mmCIF file of C-alpha atoms in Angstrom:
data_model
loop_
_atom_site.group_PDB
_atom_site.id
_atom_site.type_symbol
_atom_site.label_atom_id
_atom_site.label_comp_id
_atom_site.label_asym_id
_atom_site.label_seq_id
_atom_site.Cartn_x
_atom_site.Cartn_y
_atom_site.Cartn_z
ATOM 1 C CA MET A 494 154.312 68.416 11.097
ATOM 2 C CA SER A 495 155.618 65.787 13.652
ATOM 3 C CA ASP A 496 153.384 67.360 16.492
ATOM 4 C CA LEU A 497 150.217 66.889 14.196
ATOM 5 C CA ARG A 498 150.923 63.172 14.034
ATOM 6 C CA ARG A 499 149.106 60.796 16.271
ATOM 7 C CA PRO A 500 149.176 56.907 16.654
ATOM 8 C CA VAL A 501 146.290 55.264 15.717
ATOM 9 C CA PRO A 502 144.926 52.136 17.514
ATOM 10 C CA LEU A 503 145.450 49.090 15.432
ATOM 11 C CA ASP A 504 141.772 48.017 15.688
ATOM 12 C CA LYS A 505 140.885 51.113 14.146
ATOM 13 C CA ALA A 506 143.748 51.154 11.248
ATOM 14 C CA TYR A 507 141.519 49.608 8.888
ATOM 15 C CA ARG A 508 139.454 52.860 8.670
ATOM 16 C CA LEU A 509 142.818 54.805 7.067
ATOM 17 C CA LEU A 510 141.970 52.851 4.073
ATOM 18 C CA ASN A 511 138.364 51.896 4.213
ATOM 19 C CA HIS A 512 137.242 54.725 2.010
ATOM 20 C CA GLY A 513 139.770 53.619 -0.958
ATOM 21 C CA PRO A 514 142.386 56.302 -1.357
ATOM 22 C CA THR A 515 145.372 56.204 -3.805
ATOM 23 C CA VAL A 516 148.219 55.059 -1.479
ATOM 24 C CA LEU A 517 152.244 55.624 -1.823
ATOM 25 C CA VAL A 518 153.999 52.310 -1.023
ATOM 26 C CA SER A 519 157.563 52.727 0.266
ATOM 27 C CA ALA A 520 160.039 50.103 1.051
ATOM 28 C CA ALA A 521 164.057 50.168 1.957
ATOM 29 C CA HIS A 522 166.689 47.561 1.630
ATOM 30 C CA GLY A 523 170.336 47.178 1.982
ATOM 31 C CA GLY A 524 170.685 51.269 2.237
ATOM 32 C CA GLN A 525 168.487 51.729 -0.807
ATOM 33 C CA ARG A 526 164.789 52.990 -0.615
ATOM 34 C CA ASN A 527 162.067 53.486 -2.893
ATOM 35 C CA ILE A 528 158.351 54.811 -3.195
ATOM 36 C CA MET A 529 155.830 54.307 -5.796
ATOM 37 C CA ALA A 530 151.795 55.077 -6.106
ATOM 38 C CA ALA A 531 149.237 52.193 -6.089
ATOM 39 C CA ALA A 532 145.578 52.851 -6.681
ATOM 40 C CA TRP A 533 144.752 48.886 -5.745
ATOM 41 C CA ALA A 534 144.989 48.938 -1.979
ATOM 42 C CA MET A 535 142.628 47.887 0.731
ATOM 43 C CA PRO A 536 142.103 46.864 4.296
ATOM 44 C CA LEU A 537 141.620 43.260 4.372
ATOM 45 C CA ASP A 538 141.030 42.339 8.344
ATOM 46 C CA PHE A 539 140.219 43.862 11.678
ATOM 47 C CA GLU A 540 142.515 41.805 14.207
ATOM 48 C CA PRO A 541 145.364 41.589 13.559
ATOM 49 C CA PRO A 542 144.977 44.338 10.692
ATOM 50 C CA LYS A 543 145.756 43.345 7.570
ATOM 51 C CA VAL A 544 146.073 45.159 4.085
ATOM 52 C CA ALA A 545 146.366 44.097 0.421
ATOM 53 C CA VAL A 546 148.006 45.828 -2.312
ATOM 54 C CA VAL A 547 148.728 45.221 -5.983
ATOM 55 C CA LEU A 548 152.668 45.838 -7.114
ATOM 56 C CA ASP A 549 153.730 44.983 -10.755
ATOM 57 C CA LYS A 550 156.693 42.719 -11.069
ATOM 58 C CA SER A 551 158.663 45.337 -12.657
ATOM 59 C CA THR A 552 158.627 47.968 -9.934
ATOM 60 C CA TRP A 553 161.920 48.599 -7.634
ATOM 61 C CA THR A 554 159.729 49.116 -4.826
ATOM 62 C CA ARG A 555 158.466 45.235 -4.991
ATOM 63 C CA GLN A 556 161.947 44.258 -5.238
ATOM 64 C CA LEU A 557 163.078 46.146 -1.914
ATOM 65 C CA LEU A 558 159.792 45.082 -0.194
ATOM 66 C CA GLU A 559 160.315 40.917 -1.048
ATOM 67 C CA ALA A 560 163.800 41.411 0.150
ATOM 68 C CA SER A 561 162.945 43.345 3.486
ATOM 69 C CA GLY A 562 159.895 41.810 4.380
ATOM 70 C CA THR A 563 158.089 45.322 5.300
ATOM 71 C CA PHE A 564 156.392 48.208 3.629
ATOM 72 C CA VAL A 565 154.707 51.337 4.605
ATOM 73 C CA LEU A 566 151.376 52.432 2.975
ATOM 74 C CA ASN A 567 151.222 56.227 3.039
ATOM 75 C CA VAL A 568 148.050 58.018 2.375
ATOM 76 C CA PRO A 569 148.664 61.239 0.252
ATOM 77 C CA CYS A 570 146.409 64.456 -0.099
ATOM 78 C CA VAL A 571 145.419 66.808 -2.495
ATOM 79 C CA ALA A 572 148.390 69.111 -1.666
ATOM 80 C CA GLN A 573 150.628 66.294 -3.026
ATOM 81 C CA VAL A 574 148.665 65.159 -6.232
ATOM 82 C CA ASP A 575 151.666 66.489 -8.264
ATOM 83 C CA ILE A 576 154.052 64.181 -6.154
ATOM 84 C CA VAL A 577 151.401 61.336 -6.528
ATOM 85 C CA GLN A 578 151.422 61.909 -10.285
ATOM 86 C CA SER A 579 155.219 62.010 -10.592
ATOM 87 C CA LEU A 580 155.765 59.084 -8.442
ATOM 88 C CA GLY A 581 153.607 56.843 -10.382
ATOM 89 C CA ASN A 582 155.318 58.034 -13.771
ATOM 90 C CA SER A 583 158.878 57.372 -12.931
ATOM 91 C CA SER A 584 161.256 54.443 -12.334
ATOM 92 C CA GLY A 585 162.871 54.049 -9.062
ATOM 93 C CA LEU A 586 164.976 51.391 -10.631
ATOM 94 C CA GLU A 587 166.387 53.645 -13.136
ATOM 95 C CA LEU A 588 167.282 56.299 -10.417
ATOM 96 C CA SER A 589 168.761 53.680 -8.283
ATOM 97 C CA GLN A 590 171.139 52.678 -10.975
ATOM 98 C CA GLY A 591 172.248 56.395 -11.042
ATOM 99 C CA GLY A 592 172.895 56.509 -7.434
ATOM 100 C CA SER A 593 169.752 58.282 -6.405
ATOM 101 C CA ASP A 594 166.113 57.608 -5.466
ATOM 102 C CA LYS A 595 162.923 59.127 -5.987
ATOM 103 C CA PHE A 596 162.902 60.864 -2.355
ATOM 104 C CA ALA A 597 166.144 62.565 -3.522
ATOM 105 C CA ALA A 598 165.081 63.151 -7.128
ATOM 106 C CA TYR A 599 161.786 64.892 -6.208
ATOM 107 C CA GLY A 600 163.032 66.608 -2.876
ATOM 108 C CA LEU A 601 160.732 64.571 -0.614
ATOM 109 C CA GLN A 602 161.324 64.775 3.065
ATOM 110 C CA ALA A 603 161.003 61.181 4.820
ATOM 111 C CA PHE A 604 160.883 60.279 8.270
ATOM 112 C CA ALA A 605 161.270 56.966 10.385
ATOM 113 C CA GLY A 606 158.532 55.131 11.486
ATOM 114 C CA GLU A 607 157.834 53.614 14.873
ATOM 115 C CA GLN A 608 158.683 50.074 13.882
ATOM 116 C CA LEU A 609 160.388 49.661 10.605
ATOM 117 C CA ALA A 610 163.362 50.722 8.173
ATOM 118 C CA ALA A 611 161.121 51.735 5.350
ATOM 119 C CA PRO A 612 160.755 55.495 4.898
ATOM 120 C CA LEU A 613 157.344 57.482 5.806
ATOM 121 C CA LEU A 614 156.863 60.221 3.351
ATOM 122 C CA GLU A 615 156.545 63.752 5.148
ATOM 123 C CA GLY A 616 152.828 65.677 4.348
ATOM 124 C CA CYS A 617 150.762 62.510 4.014
ATOM 125 C CA VAL A 618 147.870 62.120 6.009
ATOM 126 C CA ALA A 619 148.116 58.756 7.243
ATOM 127 C CA TRP A 620 150.846 55.942 7.431
ATOM 128 C CA LEU A 621 150.674 52.289 8.079
ATOM 129 C CA GLU A 622 153.573 50.146 8.924
ATOM 130 C CA CYS A 623 153.502 46.921 7.527
ATOM 131 C CA ARG A 624 154.981 43.501 7.801
ATOM 132 C CA LEU A 625 154.896 41.184 4.551
ATOM 133 C CA LEU A 626 152.638 38.043 5.062
ATOM 134 C CA PRO A 627 154.606 35.512 2.413
ATOM 135 C CA GLU A 628 152.288 34.484 0.011
ATOM 136 C CA PRO A 629 154.754 33.494 -2.692
ATOM 137 C CA HIS A 630 151.901 31.947 -5.037
ATOM 138 C CA ASN A 631 149.843 35.151 -4.904
ATOM 139 C CA HIS A 632 153.002 37.338 -5.375
ATOM 140 C CA GLN A 633 153.755 35.682 -8.550
ATOM 141 C CA GLN A 634 150.463 34.891 -9.901
ATOM 142 C CA TYR A 635 148.325 37.936 -9.181
ATOM 143 C CA ASP A 636 150.929 40.749 -8.270
ATOM 144 C CA LEU A 637 148.977 40.568 -4.771
ATOM 145 C CA PHE A 638 150.867 41.378 -1.397
ATOM 146 C CA LEU A 639 149.280 41.150 2.010
ATOM 147 C CA GLY A 640 150.652 42.837 5.315
ATOM 148 C CA GLU A 641 150.115 42.898 8.862
ATOM 149 C CA VAL A 642 149.924 46.300 10.165
ATOM 150 C CA ILE A 643 152.208 46.925 13.125
ATOM 151 C CA ALA A 644 151.909 50.334 13.538
ATOM 152 C CA ALA A 645 149.704 53.409 12.065
ATOM 153 C CA GLN A 646 149.702 57.160 12.458
ATOM 154 C CA ALA A 647 147.518 59.740 11.232
ATOM 155 C CA ASP A 648 147.377 63.685 10.963
ATOM 156 C CA ALA A 649 144.962 64.714 13.806
ATOM 157 C CA ARG A 650 143.871 67.615 11.752
ATOM 158 C CA VAL A 651 141.738 64.959 9.635
ATOM 159 C CA PHE A 652 141.601 61.991 11.517
ATOM 160 C CA SER A 653 140.862 61.355 15.305
ATOM 161 C CA GLU A 654 138.884 59.155 17.654
ATOM 162 C CA GLY A 655 138.832 56.388 14.740
ATOM 163 C CA ARG A 656 137.178 58.849 12.105
ATOM 164 C CA TRP A 657 137.934 60.900 9.228
ATOM 165 C CA HIS A 658 136.904 64.699 9.413
ATOM 166 C CA PHE A 659 137.971 66.622 6.333
ATOM 167 C CA ASP A 660 135.928 69.883 6.633
ATOM 168 C CA GLY A 661 138.027 73.042 6.607
ATOM 169 C CA HIS A 662 140.783 70.959 5.383
ATOM 170 C CA ASP A 663 140.226 70.728 1.715
ATOM 171 C CA ARG A 664 143.934 70.522 0.866
ATOM 172 C CA LEU A 665 144.385 67.439 3.093
ATOM 173 C CA ARG A 666 141.305 65.472 1.603
ATOM 174 C CA THR A 667 142.587 62.189 0.318
ATOM 175 C CA LEU A 668 142.961 61.142 -3.423
ATOM 176 C CA HIS A 669 141.085 58.643 -5.323
ATOM 177 C CA HIS A 670 142.839 57.692 -8.860
ATOM 178 C CA VAL A 671 140.510 57.259 -11.814
ATOM 179 C CA ALA A 672 142.920 56.943 -14.801
ATOM 180 C CA GLY A 673 145.516 58.775 -16.733
ATOM 181 C CA GLY A 674 146.704 61.334 -14.033
ATOM 182 C CA HIS A 675 143.025 62.151 -13.225
ATOM 183 C CA PHE A 676 141.943 62.409 -9.398
ATOM 184 C CA LEU A 677 138.981 62.679 -7.544
ATOM 185 C CA THR A 678 138.756 63.559 -3.779
ATOM 186 C CA ILE A 679 136.893 62.316 -0.988
ATOM 187 C CA GLY A 680 133.848 64.264 -0.546
ATOM 188 C CA ASP A 681 131.459 65.530 2.455
ATOM 189 C CA ALA A 682 130.424 63.081 5.207
ATOM 190 C CA VAL A 683 126.976 61.702 4.968
ATOM 191 C CA ASP A 684 125.796 59.599 7.868
ATOM 192 C CA GLY A 685 123.116 56.748 7.025
ATOM 193 C CA ARG A 686 120.173 55.718 9.339
ATOM 194 C CA GLN A 687 118.804 52.010 9.671
ATOM 195 C CA LEU A 688 115.521 51.722 7.619
ATOM 196 C CA PRO A 689 112.622 49.870 9.522
ATOM 197 C CA LEU A 690 111.741 46.259 8.193
ATOM 198 C CA VAL A 691 108.721 46.463 5.824
ATOM 199 C CA GLY A 692 105.473 45.722 7.754
ATOM 200 C CA GLU A 693 107.053 46.996 11.300
ATOM 201 C CA PRO A 694 105.784 50.118 12.528
#
């Protein structure tokens, strides 16, 4: 897989999330790591690129993220739908108390990123390494976390030259969570055109 990963220029990193995919948030601290599903994540700014993600207070990933000050947004695909569902319905904290973590429990492969200690999940179609922007009020009041993207990669089969292109790669299409384990997948590309102003020829 590593030969299919390509760096994404930071000024194009927002495009990895602009279509609203479900993400997997991973973090590590003090020799422990975790990964969780998150449906509420979005790009926030272009330069420097920033992201926002909602993480409940009860999650182990959030605790690791707050302790380390870094995290990764992994963008999973159709081939990983069972993984996404499982990660979203299991407790990393309970596993950590037993000396394990979700990567080990589900036999998931991780690899090291370009910048951070947080693990990146093999098999995803994009990865954004983020540095936490400390906003304690937002964290406590709204469970809202902001991060600056410091490195990004994508699977060149479906993202290159700043654009997604899923034709011929249905198993690599991104996932969009609806509710209760039900997901939609990204559809076909449609290009829009500029309408003429009323009254103009």
